Short mmCIF file of C-alpha atoms in Angstrom, two decimals:
data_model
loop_
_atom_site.label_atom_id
_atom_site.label_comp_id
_atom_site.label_asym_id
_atom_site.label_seq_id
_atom_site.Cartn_x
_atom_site.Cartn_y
_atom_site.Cartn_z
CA UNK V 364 3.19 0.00 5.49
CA UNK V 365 2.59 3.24 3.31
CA UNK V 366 -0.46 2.86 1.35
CA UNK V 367 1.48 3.18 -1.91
CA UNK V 368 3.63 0.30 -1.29
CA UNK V 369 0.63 -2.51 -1.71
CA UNK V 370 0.61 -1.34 -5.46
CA UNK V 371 4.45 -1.63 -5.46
CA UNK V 372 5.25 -4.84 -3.93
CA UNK V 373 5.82 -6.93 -7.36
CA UNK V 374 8.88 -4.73 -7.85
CA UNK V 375 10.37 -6.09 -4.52
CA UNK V 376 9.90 -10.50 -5.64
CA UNK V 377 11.96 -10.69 -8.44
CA UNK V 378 11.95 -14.48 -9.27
CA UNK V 379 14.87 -15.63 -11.24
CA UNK V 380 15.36 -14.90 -15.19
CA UNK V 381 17.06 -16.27 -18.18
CA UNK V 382 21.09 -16.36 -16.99
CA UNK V 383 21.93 -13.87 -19.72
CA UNK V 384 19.67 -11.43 -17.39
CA UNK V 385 22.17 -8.02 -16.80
CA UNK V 386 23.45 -7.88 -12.84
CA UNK V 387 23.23 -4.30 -12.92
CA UNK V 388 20.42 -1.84 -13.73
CA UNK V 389 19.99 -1.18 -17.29
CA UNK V 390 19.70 2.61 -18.81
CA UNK V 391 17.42 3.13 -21.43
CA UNK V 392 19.75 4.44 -24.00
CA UNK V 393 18.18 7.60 -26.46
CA UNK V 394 18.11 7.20 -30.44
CA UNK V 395 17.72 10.66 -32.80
CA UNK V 396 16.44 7.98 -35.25
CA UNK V 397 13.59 9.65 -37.78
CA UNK V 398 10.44 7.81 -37.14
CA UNK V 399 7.19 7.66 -38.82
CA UNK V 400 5.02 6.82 -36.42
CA UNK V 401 4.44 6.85 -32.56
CA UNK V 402 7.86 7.09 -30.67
CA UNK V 403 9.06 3.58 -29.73
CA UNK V 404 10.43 2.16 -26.36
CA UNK V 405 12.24 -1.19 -27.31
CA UNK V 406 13.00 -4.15 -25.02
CA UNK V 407 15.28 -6.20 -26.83
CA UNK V 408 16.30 -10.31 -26.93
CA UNK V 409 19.97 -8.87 -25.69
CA UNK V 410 18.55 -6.80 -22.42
CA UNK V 411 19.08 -3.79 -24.09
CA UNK V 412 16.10 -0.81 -24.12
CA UNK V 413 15.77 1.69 -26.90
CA UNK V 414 14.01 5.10 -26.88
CA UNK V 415 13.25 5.97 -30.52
CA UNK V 416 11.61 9.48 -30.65
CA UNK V 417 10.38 12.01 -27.93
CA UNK V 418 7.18 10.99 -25.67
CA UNK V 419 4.89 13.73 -24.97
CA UNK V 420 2.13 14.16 -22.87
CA UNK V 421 -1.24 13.68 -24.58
CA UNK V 422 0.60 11.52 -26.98
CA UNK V 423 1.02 7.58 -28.07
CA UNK V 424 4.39 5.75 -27.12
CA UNK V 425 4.83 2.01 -28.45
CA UNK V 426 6.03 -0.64 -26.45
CA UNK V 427 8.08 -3.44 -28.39
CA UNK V 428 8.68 -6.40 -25.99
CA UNK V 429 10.96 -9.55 -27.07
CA UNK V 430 9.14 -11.98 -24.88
CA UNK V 431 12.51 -13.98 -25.23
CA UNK V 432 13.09 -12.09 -21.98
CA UNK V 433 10.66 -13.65 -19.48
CA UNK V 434 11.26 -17.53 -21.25
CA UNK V 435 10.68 -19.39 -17.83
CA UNK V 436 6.69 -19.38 -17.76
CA UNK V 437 5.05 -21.06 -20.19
CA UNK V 438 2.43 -23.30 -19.18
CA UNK V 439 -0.95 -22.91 -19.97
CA UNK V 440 -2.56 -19.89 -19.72
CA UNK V 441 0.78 -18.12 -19.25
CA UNK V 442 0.90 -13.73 -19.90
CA UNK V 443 3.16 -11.06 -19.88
CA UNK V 444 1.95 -8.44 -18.32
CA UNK V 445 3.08 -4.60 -18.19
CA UNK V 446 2.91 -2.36 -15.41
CA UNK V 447 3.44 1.66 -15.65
CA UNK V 448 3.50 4.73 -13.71
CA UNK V 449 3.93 8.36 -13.84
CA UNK V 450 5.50 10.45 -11.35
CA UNK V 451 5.38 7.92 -8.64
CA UNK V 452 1.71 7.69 -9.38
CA UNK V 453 -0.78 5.01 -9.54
CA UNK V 454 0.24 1.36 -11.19
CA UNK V 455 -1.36 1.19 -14.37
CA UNK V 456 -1.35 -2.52 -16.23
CA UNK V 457 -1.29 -3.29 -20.11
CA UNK V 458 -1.54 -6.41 -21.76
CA UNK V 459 1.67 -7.54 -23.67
CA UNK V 460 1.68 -11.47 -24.64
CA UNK V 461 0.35 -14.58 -24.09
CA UNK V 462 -0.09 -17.64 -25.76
CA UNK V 463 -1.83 -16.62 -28.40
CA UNK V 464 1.08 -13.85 -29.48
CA UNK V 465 2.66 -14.86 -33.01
CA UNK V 466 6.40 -14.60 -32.93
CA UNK V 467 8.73 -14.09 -30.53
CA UNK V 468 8.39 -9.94 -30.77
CA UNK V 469 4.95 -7.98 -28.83
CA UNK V 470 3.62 -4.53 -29.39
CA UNK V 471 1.57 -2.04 -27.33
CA UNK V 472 0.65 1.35 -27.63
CA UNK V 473 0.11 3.18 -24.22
CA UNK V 474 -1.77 6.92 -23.76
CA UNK V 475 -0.17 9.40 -22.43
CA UNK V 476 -1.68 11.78 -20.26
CA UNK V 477 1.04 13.47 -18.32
CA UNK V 478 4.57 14.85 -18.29
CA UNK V 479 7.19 13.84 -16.21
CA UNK V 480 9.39 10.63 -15.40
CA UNK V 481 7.21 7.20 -17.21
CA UNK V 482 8.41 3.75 -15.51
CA UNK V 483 7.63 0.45 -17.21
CA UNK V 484 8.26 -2.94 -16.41
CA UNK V 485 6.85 -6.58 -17.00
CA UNK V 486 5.57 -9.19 -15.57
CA UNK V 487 5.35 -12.84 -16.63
CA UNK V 488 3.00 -15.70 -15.03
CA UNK V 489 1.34 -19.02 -15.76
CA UNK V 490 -1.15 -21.35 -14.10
CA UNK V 491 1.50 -23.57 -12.69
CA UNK V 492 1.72 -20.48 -10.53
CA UNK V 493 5.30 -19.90 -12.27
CA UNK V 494 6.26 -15.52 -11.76
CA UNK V 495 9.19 -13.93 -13.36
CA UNK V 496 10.06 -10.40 -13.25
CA UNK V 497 11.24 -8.02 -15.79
CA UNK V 498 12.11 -4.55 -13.91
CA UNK V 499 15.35 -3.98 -14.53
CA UNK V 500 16.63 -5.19 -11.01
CA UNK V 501 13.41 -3.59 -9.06
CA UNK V 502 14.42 -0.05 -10.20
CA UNK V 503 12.08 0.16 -13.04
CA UNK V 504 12.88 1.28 -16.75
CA UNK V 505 12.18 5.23 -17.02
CA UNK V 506 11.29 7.24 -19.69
CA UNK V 507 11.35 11.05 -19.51
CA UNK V 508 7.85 12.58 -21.30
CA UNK V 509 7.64 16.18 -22.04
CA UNK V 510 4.73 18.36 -21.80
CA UNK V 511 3.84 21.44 -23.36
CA UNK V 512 3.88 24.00 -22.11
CA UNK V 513 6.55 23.08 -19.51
CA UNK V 514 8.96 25.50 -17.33
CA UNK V 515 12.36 23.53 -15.73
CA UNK V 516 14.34 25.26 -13.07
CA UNK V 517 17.60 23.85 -13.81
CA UNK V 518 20.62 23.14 -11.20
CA UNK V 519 22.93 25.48 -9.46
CA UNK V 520 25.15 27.01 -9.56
CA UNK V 521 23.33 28.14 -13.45
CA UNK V 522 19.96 28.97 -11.65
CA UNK V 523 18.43 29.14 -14.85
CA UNK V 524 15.03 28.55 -16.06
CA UNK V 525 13.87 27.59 -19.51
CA UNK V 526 10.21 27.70 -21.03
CA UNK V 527 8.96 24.78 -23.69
CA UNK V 528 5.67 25.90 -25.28
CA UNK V 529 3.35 28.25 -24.48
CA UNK V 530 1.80 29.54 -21.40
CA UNK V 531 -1.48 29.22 -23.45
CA UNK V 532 -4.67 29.73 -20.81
CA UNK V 533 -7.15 26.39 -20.83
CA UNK V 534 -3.79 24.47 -20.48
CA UNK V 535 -1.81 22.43 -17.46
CA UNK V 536 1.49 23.57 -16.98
CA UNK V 537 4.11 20.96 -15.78
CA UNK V 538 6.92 23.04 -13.18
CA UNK V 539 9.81 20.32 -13.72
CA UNK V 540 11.51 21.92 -10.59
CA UNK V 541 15.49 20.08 -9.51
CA UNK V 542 15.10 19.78 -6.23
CA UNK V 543 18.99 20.57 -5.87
CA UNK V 544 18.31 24.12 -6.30
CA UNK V 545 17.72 24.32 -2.52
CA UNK V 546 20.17 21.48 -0.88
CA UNK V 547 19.64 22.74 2.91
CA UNK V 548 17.06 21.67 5.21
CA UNK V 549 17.59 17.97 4.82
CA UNK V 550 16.83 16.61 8.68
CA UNK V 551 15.72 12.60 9.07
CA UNK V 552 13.49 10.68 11.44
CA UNK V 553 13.73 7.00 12.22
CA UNK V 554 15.41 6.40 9.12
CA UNK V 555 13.07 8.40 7.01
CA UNK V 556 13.77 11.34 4.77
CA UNK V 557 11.87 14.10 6.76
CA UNK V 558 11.75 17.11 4.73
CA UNK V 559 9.86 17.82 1.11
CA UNK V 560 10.13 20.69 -1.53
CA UNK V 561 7.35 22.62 -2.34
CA UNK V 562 6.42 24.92 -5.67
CA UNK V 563 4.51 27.91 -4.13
CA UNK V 564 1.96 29.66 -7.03
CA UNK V 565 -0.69 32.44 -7.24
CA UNK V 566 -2.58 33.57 -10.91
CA UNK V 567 -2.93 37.46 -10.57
CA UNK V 568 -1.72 38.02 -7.67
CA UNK V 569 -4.74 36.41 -5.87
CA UNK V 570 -4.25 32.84 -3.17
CA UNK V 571 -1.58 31.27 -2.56
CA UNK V 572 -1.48 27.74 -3.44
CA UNK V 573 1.23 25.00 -2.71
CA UNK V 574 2.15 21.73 -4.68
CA UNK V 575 4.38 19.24 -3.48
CA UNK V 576 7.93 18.59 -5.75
CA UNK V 577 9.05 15.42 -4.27
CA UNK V 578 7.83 11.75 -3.25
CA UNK V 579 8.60 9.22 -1.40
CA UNK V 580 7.78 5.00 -1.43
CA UNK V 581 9.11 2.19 0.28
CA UNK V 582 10.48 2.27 4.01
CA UNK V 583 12.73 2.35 6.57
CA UNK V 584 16.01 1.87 4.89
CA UNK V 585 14.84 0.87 1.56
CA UNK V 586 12.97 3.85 1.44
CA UNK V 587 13.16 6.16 -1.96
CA UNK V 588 12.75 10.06 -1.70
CA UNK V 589 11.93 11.03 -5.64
CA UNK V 590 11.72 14.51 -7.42
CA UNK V 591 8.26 14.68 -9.31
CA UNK V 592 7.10 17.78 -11.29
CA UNK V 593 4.22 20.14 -10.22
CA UNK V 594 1.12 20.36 -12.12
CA UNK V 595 -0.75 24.18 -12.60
CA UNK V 596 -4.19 24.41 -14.38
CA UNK V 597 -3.72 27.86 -16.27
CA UNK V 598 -6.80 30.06 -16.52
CA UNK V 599 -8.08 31.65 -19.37
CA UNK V 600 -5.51 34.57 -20.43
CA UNK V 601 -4.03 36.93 -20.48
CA UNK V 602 -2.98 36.82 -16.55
CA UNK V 603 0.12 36.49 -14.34
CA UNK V 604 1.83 33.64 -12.80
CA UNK V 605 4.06 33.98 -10.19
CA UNK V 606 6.22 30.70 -8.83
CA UNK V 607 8.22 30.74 -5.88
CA UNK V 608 10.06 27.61 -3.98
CA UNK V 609 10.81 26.33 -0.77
CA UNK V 610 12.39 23.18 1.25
CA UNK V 611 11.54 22.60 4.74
CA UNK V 612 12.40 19.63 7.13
CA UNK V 613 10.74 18.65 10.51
CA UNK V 614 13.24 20.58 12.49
CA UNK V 615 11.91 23.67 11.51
CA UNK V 616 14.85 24.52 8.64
CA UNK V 617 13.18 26.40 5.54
CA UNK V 618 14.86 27.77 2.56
CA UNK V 619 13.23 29.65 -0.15
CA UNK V 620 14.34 30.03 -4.00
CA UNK V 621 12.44 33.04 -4.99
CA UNK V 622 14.52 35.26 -7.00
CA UNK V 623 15.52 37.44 -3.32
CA UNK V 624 11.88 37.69 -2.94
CA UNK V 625 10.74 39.01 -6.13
CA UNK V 626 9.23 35.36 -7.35
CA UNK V 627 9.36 34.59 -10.71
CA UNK V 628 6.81 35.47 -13.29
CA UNK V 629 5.20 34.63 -16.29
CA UNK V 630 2.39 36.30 -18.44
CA UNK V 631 -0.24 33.44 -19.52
CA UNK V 632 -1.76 34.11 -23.01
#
């Protein structure tokens, strides 16, 4: 079992949930809504989930949970607990209810400390040794959090690039790559995806370094091959930045995106 499954595993034992529960994964549907405060994920009492406002890294998001959701488990000492994760990245819990929660509606805050694709979802338990899931059918709710500054290589056939923010030196830049871009080299093993993308960088013309773009979890045929985002500490300005891409599978295919070998670059203030 891949190390990064033992985090994972609640997301595979759904137990059963109130019968209005959807059948279907659930989008998390987008408001323009003015806010003044944090921006807001919402679970609702009717299943639906609301983004109010933009998440961005280094930022607050609040969580509003209707524990109405998870109704089965409440014995004593029952919780509902969140779980989230970044990128594929480690599990991270947050308290959300328990029996000590007035009303029917929680709220958290959560930190957020890096760009890229957030999942959420909840767990509720009691000391009857009751467990009910809330992950939206064991694919997870995601969010989409934007860092600045940020530089997204979009899909062909546009093979265009965009820049949000500044290339300010002291500063991480997030490379939110679409792994599309480069849709040969795509060979399997024993029911495993064997090939990976890979963001390719050097700061004034110096090393080469290389960062992975995509992720996997789970296995054999339930496994999940994932596009993550590529994170570059920028030096202290001004300098150069050059980016370059590649896919490669175990059968020795390798493609490259890198502007017919010029790379593409970027002057760091």
């Amino acid at each position: 079992m891949k190390p990064l499954m033992s985090a994972l595993l609640p997301l595979l034992c759904l137990a059963a949930t109130a019968s209005a529960a959807p059948q279907a994964p659930v989008a998390v549907q987008s408001t323009q809504a003015f806010l003044s405060g944090p921006p807001t994920l919402t679970f609702a009492a009717d299943w639906s989930v609301t983004l109010s406002g933009q998440p961005e890294a280094g930022g607050p998001l609040d969580i509003v949970y209707d524990t109405t959701r998870l109704p089965l488990c409440r014995g004593d000492g029952w919780t509902i607990t969140g779980f989230s994760m970044t990128n594929r990245g480690p599990v991270q819990r947050f308290a959300v209810a328990d029996a000590t929660t007035v009303g029917a509606v929680a709220q958290v805050q959560l930190a957020l400390a890096q760009g890229g694709t957030l999942e959420v979802w909840f767990h509720n338990t009691d000391a009857t040794g009751c467990s009910a899931w809330d992950s939206n059918l064991q694919y997870n709710f995601h969010t989409w959090v934007t860092q600045n500054p940020t530089i997204s290589f979009h899909p062909a056939p546009a093979w265009t690039y965009t820049v949000h923010g500044t290339l300010q030196g002291g500063t991480t830049l997030m490379v939110d790559y679409d792994i599309g871009r480069i849709a040969q080299c795509r060979a399997q093993y024993m029911n495993y995806k064997a090939w990976g993308t890979t963001v390719h960088y050097r700061i004034n013309g110096g090393p080469v370094t290389m960062l992975s773009l995509t992720t996997s979890w789970g296995e054999w045929d339930a496994e999940f091959w994932r596009q993550v985002p590529a994170f570059i500490p920028l030096p202290p300005g001004p300098a150069t930045l050059e980016l370059w891409f590649s896919s490669q599978d175990r059968k020795g295919c390798q493609q490259w995106d890198s502007r017919y070998g010029q790379n593409y670059g970027f002057a760091i203030q």
